[in-house]
Coordinates of C-alpha atoms in Angstrom, one line a residue:
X1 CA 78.2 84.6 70.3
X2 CA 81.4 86.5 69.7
X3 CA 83.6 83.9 71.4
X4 CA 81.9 81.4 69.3
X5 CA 82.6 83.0 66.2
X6 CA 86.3 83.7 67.4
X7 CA 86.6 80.1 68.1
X8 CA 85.3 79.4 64.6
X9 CA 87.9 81.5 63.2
X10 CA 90.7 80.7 65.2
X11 CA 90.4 77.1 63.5
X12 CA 90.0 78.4 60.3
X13 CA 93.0 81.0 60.6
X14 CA 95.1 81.1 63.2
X15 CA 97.0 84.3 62.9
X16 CA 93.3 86.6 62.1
X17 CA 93.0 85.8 66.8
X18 CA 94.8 89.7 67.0
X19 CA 92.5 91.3 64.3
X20 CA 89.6 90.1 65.4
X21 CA 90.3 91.2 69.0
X22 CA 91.3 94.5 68.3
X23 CA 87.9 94.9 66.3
X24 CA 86.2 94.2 69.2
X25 CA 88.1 96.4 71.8
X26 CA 87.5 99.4 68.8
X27 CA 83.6 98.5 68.4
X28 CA 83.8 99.0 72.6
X29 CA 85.4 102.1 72.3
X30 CA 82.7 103.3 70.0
X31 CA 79.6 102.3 72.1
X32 CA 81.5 103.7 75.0
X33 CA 81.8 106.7 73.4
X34 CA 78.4 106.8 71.9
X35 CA 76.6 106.1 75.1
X36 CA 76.3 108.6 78.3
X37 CA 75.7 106.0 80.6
X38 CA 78.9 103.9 79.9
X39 CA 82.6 105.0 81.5
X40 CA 83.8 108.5 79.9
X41 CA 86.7 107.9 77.4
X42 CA 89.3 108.8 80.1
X43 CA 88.4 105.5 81.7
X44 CA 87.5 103.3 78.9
X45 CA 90.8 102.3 78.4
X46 CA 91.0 100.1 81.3
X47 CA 87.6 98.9 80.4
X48 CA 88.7 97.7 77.2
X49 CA 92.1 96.2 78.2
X50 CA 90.0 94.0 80.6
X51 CA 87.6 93.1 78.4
X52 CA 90.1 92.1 75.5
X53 CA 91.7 90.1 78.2
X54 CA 89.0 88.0 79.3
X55 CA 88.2 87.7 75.4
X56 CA 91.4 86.4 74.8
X57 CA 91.7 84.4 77.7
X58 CA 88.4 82.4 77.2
X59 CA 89.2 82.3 73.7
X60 CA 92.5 80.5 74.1
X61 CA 90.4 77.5 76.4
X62 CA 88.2 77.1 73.8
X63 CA 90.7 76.8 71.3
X64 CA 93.4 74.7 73.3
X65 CA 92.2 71.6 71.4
X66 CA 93.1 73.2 67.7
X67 CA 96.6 74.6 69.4
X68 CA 98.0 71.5 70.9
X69 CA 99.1 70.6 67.6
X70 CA 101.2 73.9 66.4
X71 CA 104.3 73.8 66.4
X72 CA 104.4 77.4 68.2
X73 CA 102.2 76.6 71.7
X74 CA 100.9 80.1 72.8
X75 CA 102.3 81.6 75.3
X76 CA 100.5 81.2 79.2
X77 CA 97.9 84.4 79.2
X78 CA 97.3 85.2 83.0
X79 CA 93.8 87.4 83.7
X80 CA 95.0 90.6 85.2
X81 CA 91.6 92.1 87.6
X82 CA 92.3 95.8 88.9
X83 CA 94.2 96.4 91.9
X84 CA 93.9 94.6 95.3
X85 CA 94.5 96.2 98.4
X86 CA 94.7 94.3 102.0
X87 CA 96.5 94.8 105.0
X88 CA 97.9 91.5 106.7
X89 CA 100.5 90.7 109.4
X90 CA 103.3 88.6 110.8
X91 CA 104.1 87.6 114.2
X92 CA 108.3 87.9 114.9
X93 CA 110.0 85.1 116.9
X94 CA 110.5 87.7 119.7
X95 CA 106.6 87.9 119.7
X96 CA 106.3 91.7 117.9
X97 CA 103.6 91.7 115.5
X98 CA 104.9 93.4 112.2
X99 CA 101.6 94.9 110.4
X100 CA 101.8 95.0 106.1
X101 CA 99.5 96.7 104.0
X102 CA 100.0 95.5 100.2
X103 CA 98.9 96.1 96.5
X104 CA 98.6 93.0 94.1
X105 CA 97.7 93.1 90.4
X106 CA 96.7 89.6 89.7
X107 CA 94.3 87.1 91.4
X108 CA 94.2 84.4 94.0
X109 CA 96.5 81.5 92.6
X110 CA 98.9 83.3 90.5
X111 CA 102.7 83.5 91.7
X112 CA 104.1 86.9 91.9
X113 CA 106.8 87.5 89.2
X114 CA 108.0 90.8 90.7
X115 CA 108.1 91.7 94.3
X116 CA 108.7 95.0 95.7
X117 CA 109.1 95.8 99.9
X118 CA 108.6 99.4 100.9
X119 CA 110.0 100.6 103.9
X120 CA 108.9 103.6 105.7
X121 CA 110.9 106.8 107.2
X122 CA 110.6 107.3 111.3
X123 CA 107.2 108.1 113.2
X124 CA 105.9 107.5 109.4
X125 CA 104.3 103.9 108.6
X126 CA 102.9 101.9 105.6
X127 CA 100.3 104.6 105.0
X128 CA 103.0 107.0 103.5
X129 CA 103.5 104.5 100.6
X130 CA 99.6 104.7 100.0
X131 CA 100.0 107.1 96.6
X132 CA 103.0 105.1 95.3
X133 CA 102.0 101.6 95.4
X134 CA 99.3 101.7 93.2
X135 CA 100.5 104.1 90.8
X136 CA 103.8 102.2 90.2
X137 CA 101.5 99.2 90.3
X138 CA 99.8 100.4 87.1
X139 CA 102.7 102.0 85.6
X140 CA 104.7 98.8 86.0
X141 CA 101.7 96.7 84.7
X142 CA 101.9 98.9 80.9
X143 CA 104.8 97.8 80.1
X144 CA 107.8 99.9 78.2
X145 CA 106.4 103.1 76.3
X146 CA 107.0 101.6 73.1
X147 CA 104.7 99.0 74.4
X148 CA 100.7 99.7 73.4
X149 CA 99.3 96.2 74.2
X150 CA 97.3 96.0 77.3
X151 CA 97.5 92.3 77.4
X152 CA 100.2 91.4 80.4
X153 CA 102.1 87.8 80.9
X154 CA 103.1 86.6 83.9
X155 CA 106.0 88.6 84.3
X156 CA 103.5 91.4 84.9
X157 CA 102.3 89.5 88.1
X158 CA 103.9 91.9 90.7
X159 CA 102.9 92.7 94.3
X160 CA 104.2 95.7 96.5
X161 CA 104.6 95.1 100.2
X162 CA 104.5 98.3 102.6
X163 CA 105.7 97.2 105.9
X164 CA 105.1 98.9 109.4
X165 CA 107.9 98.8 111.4
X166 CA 107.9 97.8 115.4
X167 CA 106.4 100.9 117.1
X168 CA 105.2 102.5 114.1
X169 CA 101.5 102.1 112.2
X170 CA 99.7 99.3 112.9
X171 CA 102.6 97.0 114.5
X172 CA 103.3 95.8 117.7
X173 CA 105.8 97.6 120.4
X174 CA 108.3 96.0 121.7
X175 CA 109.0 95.1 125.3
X176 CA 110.2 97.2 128.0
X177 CA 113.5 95.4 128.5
X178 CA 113.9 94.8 124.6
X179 CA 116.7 95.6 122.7
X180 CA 116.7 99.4 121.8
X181 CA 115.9 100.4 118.3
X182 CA 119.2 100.8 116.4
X183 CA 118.8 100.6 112.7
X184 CA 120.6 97.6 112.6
X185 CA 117.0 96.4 114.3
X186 CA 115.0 97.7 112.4
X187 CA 116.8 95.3 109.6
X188 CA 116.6 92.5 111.7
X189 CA 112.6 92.6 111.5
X190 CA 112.8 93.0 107.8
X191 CA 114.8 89.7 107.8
X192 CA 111.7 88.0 109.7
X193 CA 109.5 89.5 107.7
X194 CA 111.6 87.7 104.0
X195 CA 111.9 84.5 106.6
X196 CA 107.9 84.4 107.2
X197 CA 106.6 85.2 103.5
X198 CA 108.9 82.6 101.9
X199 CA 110.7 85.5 100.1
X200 CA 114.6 84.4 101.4
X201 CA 116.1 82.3 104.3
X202 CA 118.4 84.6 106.8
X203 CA 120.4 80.9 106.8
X204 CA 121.3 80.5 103.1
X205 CA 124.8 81.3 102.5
X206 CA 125.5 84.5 101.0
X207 CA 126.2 85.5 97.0
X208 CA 127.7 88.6 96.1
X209 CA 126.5 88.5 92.5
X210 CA 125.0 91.2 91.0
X211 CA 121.6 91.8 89.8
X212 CA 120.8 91.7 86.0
X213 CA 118.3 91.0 83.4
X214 CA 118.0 87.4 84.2
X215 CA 115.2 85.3 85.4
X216 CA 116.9 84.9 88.7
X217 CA 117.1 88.5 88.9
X218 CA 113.5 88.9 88.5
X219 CA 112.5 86.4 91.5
X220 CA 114.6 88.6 93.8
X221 CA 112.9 91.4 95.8
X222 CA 113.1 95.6 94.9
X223 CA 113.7 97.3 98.0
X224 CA 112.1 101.2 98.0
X225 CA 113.3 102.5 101.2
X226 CA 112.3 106.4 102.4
X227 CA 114.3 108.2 104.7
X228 CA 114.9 106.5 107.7
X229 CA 114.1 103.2 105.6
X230 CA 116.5 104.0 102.8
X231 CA 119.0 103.5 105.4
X232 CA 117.5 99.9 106.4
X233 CA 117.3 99.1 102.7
X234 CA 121.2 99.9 102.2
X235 CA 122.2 97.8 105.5
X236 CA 120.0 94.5 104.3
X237 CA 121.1 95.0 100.8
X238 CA 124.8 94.6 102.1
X239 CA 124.2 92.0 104.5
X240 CA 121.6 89.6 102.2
X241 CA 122.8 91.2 98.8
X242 CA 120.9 87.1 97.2
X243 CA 117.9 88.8 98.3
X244 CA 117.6 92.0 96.7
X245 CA 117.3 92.6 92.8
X246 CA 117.2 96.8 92.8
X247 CA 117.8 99.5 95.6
X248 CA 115.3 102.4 95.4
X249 CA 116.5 105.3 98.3
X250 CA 114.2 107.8 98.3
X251 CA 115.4 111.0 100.3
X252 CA 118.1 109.1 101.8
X253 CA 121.7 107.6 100.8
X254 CA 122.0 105.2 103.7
X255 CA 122.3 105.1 107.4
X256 CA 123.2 108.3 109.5
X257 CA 126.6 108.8 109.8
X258 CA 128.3 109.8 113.4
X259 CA 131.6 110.6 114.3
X260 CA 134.0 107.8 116.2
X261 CA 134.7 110.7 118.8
X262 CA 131.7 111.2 120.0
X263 CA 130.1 107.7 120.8
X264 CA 130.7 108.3 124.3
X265 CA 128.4 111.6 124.4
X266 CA 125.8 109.3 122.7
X267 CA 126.0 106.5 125.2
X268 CA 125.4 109.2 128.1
X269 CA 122.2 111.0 126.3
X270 CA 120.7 107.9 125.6
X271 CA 120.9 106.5 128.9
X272 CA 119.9 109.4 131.0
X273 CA 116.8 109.7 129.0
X274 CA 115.9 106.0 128.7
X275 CA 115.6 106.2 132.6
X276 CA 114.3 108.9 133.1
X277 CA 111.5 108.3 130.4
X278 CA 110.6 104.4 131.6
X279 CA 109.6 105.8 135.2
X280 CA 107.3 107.9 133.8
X281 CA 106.4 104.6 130.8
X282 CA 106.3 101.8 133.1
X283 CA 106.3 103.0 137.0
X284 CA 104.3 99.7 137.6
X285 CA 105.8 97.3 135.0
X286 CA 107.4 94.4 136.6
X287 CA 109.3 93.8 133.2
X288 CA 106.2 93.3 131.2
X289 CA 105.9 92.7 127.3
X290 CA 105.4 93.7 123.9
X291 CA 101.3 94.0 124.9
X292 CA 102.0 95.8 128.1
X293 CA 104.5 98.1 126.5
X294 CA 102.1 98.8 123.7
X295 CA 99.1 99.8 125.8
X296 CA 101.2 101.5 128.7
X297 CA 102.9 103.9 126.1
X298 CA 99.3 104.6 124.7
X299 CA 97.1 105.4 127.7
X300 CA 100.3 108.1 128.6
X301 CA 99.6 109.3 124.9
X302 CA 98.7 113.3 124.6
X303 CA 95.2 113.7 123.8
X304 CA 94.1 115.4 120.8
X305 CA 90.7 117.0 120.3
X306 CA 90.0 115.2 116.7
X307 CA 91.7 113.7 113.7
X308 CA 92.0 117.2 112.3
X309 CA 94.4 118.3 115.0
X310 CA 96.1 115.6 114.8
X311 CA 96.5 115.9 111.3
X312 CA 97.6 119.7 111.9
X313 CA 100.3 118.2 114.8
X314 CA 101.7 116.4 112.2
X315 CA 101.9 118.9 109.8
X316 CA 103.6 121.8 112.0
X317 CA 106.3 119.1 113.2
X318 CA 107.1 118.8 109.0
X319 CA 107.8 122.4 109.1
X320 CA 110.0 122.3 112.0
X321 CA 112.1 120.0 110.5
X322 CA 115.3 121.3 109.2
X323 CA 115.7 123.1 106.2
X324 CA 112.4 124.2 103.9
X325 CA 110.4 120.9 104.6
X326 CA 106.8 120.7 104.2
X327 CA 104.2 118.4 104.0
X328 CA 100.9 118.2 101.9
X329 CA 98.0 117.9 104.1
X330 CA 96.6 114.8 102.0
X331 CA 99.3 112.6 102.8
X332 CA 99.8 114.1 106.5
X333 CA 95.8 112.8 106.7
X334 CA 97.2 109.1 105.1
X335 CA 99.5 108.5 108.3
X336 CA 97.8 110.0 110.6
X337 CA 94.8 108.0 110.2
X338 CA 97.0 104.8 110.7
X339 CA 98.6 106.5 113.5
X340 CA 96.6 106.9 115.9
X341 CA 93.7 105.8 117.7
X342 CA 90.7 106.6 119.7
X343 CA 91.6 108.4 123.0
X344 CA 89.4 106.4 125.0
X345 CA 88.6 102.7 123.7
X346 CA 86.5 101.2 126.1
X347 CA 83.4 101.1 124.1
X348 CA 84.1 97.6 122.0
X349 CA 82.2 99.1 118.6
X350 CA 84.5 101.8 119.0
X351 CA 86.0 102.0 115.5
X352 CA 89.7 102.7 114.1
X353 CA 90.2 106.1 112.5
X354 CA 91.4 103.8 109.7
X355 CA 87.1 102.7 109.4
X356 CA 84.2 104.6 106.9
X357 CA 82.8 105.3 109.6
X358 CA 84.7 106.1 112.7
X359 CA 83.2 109.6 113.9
X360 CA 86.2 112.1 112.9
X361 CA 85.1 114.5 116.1
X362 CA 86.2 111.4 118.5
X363 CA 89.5 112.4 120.4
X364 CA 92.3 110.7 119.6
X365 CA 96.1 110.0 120.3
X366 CA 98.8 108.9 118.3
X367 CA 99.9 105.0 119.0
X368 CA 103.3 105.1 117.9
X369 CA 106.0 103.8 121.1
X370 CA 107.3 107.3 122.8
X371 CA 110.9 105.2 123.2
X372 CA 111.4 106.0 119.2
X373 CA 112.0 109.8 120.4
X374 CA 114.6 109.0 122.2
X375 CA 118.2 109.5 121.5
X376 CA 120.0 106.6 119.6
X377 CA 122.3 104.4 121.9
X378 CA 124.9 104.0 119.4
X379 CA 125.3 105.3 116.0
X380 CA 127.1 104.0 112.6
X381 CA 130.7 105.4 112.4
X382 CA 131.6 107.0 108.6
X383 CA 134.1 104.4 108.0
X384 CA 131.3 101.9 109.1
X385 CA 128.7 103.2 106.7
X386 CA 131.0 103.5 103.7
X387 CA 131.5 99.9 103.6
X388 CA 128.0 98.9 103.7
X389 CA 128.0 100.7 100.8
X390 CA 130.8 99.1 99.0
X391 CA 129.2 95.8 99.7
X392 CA 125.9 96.3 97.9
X393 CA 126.0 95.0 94.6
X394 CA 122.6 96.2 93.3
X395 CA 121.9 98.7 90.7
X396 CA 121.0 101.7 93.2
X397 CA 118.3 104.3 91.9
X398 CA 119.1 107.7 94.7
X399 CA 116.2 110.3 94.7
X400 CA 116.4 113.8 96.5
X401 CA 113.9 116.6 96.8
X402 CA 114.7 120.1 95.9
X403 CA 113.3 120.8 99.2
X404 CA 114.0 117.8 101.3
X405 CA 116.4 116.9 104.3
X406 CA 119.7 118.7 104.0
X407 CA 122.4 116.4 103.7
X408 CA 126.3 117.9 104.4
X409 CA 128.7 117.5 102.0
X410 CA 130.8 115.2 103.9
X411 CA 128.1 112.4 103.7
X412 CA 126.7 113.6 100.3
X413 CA 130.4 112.7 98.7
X414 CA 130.4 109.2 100.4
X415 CA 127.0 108.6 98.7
X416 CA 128.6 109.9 95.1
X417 CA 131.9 108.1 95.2
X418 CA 131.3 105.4 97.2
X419 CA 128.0 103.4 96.9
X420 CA 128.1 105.1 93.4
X421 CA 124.1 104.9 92.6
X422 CA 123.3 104.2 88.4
X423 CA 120.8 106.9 88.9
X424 CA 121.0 110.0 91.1
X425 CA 118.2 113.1 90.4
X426 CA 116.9 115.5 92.4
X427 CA 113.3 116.1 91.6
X428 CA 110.8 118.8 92.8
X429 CA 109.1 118.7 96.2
X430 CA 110.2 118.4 99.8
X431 CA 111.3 115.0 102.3
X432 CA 107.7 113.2 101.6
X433 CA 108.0 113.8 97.6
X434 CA 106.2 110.1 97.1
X435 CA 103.6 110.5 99.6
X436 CA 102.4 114.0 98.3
X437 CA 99.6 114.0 95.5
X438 CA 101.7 117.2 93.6
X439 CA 105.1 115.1 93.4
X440 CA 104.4 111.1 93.7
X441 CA 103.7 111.1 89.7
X442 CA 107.5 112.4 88.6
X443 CA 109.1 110.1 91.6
X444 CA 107.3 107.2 89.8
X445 CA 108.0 107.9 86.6
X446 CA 111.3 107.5 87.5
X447 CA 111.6 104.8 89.4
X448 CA 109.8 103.0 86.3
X449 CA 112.4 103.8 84.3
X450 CA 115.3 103.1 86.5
X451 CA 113.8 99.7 86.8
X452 CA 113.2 99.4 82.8
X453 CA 117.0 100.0 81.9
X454 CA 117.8 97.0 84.4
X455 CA 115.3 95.3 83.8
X456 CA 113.7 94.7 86.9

């Protein structure tokens, strides 16, 4: 009856549409309030905003015969439904499957207007991203804070992909006589990865041009990037800067800077223990693949008694970490739980400890490849890091913990005067700030705003 009677009025007057829907959304409010049974008034907001959408929505295909002759059309109205999460993957023209877990706010059928890739620190995965996502999701999705309609256009359409990197989460390893993993590899499966979704060809020639507040801007990708994946994010914004709208670096300026004089003392470390590590990996491997490496590195895995220890594992490696590190036990329980997997899968209905209803007391061991422990074969020299960072031509948002990874002053000044970030805080918590529950909502908040003022 009330669209109807909107319908009716909509011929009649055209511009009472707004009045009439906000009566509506404030006669739900009232009920809401009015009635025990119906969602607190915390929660009604969201109730409202999608009713008035799907008001509106219907209301503007009813009417579409009376509009086609204004002068004004309407703008499109897209239905906004709450959150979807699904996880997804890709399979990598070297045969690695790269895992994904994402967050959309629209539905089926609706082109993303905003993209966003997360990319994890080392030994973390997708899982680390799991607080973040959806909270920038919805903070993205409200619009500026002058802003108090709920009703969202297209350009609201956005969708956040967290990917696992090879070896880590969910993904694949990758063969035993692969390619080690330098950083530089690690951006290499994030160019399959824009290759595979249809978000950028890695054979396009190359623009330098620098991200603004134009449409074109808006169809390019925001890379967040923590740690370890800060550092990937700086290397693919320099080397595909037509890709990449915004750089987000959380707890990390870039890749790890070595000193040219002591890349022979790497080569040596890194080989001895690559040896001595794949006869105790692969003692039977004949040279074997990305399955074999996976499940070899696996069964060698140490055994824990439960999740719980596990989860306790991880937390006492965050306080040996250098400096006064620590990490929440919520998020510790996020990776974990995509980390690892039942010690001894030979029972087929043997669930993940990713499933409802996987038995927490089962033992487990963590999945991720041993070889990323290893020493790096070959590092990034100063002078080589500097100029990736002169070549990225996106507005650069830099976040640091009060308590995170110390960084010494030789590579802190190369951050400040040389890739030059538009915003640079430090904000409260330690190295996983966006993955714990006491400090994701501040690192949001900001990273909203950064992306506001350049309108992203």
């Amino acid at each position: 009856i009330i669209i109807i009677i909107m319908a009716i009025i909509r011929k009649l007057c055209p511009s009472s549409t707004l009045v009439f829907t906000c009566c509506y959304s404030n006669f739900l409010r009232s009920a809401c309030v009015a009635t025990s049974s119906l969602p607190p008034p915390s929660s009604f907001q969201f109730v409202a905003s999608q009713q008035r959408r799907r008001i509106v929505t219907r209301f503007a295909t009813l009417s579409s015969s009376s509009s086609s002759s204004s002068s004004t059309p309407e703008p499109p109205i897209v239905v906004m439904t709450e959150i979807r999460t699904f996880e997804t993957s890709i399979t990598c023209s070297d045969g690695v499957r790269l895992a994904m877990k994402c967050w959309r706010n629209f539905d089926d059928g609706v082109p993303s207007r905003r993209k966003i890739l997360c990319l994890h620190g080392w030994l973390d995965n997708a899982a680390s991203f799991d607080r973040l996502a959806p909270l920038l999701l919805r903070s993205l999705s409200r619009g500026s804070d002058d802003d108090d309609d709920d009703d969202h256009d297209a350009d609201d359409a956005t969708e956040i992909i967290a990917l696992d990197f090879p070896g880590h989460g969910l993904s694949g390893h990758k063969s035993p006589d692969g390619p080690p993993q330098l950083l530089a590899e690690y951006a290499y499966y994030v160019v399959e990865f824009f290759d595979a979704v249809g978000w950028g060809s890695p054979f396009e020639e190359s623009t330098t041009s620098t991200a603004g507040t134009s449409t074109a801007a808006r169809d390019k990708v925001i890379v967040i990037g923590h740690s370890m994946g800060a550092g990937v994010a700086v290397v693919l914004g320099a080397s595909f800067p037509e890709w990449c709208a915004s750089l987000v670096l959380l707890e990390g300026a870039g890749p790890l800077a070595r000193n040219a004089d002591d890349a022979p003392r790497h080569v040596r470390a890194a080989c001895r223990r690559r040896i001595r590590s794949n006869r105790l990996l692969f003692p039977d491997d004949g040279g074997g693949g990305a399955s074999s490496s996976s499940s070899a590195s696996s069964s060698r895995a140490k055994i824990y008694e439960n999740v719980d220890a596990a989860i306790e594992a991880r937390l006492d490696t965050a306080r040996r970490m250098p400096g006064d590190q620590y990490l929440s036990a919520e998020a510790a329980r996020d990776m974990v739980l995509r980390a690892t997997v039942p010690a001894t899968p030979t029972d087929p209905s043997t669930s993940s400890p990713t499933d409802p209803s996987f038995d927490p007391s089962t033992p487990v061991a963590f999945r991720h490849d041993p070889r990323l422990q290893w020493p790096s074969l070959q590092y990034y020299t100063r002078e080589q890091v500097e100029s990736f960072y002169r070549q990225v031509a996106h507005p650069v948002c830099l976040l640091t913990a009060e308590d995170g990874w110390p960084v010494d002053a030789r590579a802190e000044e190369a951050a400040r005067e040389v890739l030059r970030p538009d915003c640079a805080e430090r904000l409260k918590g330690s190295h996983h700030f966006h993955a714990d529950p006491d400090t994701v909502g501040e690192v949001v908040e900001r990273v909203r705003k950064f992306l506001g003022e350049w309108g992203v």
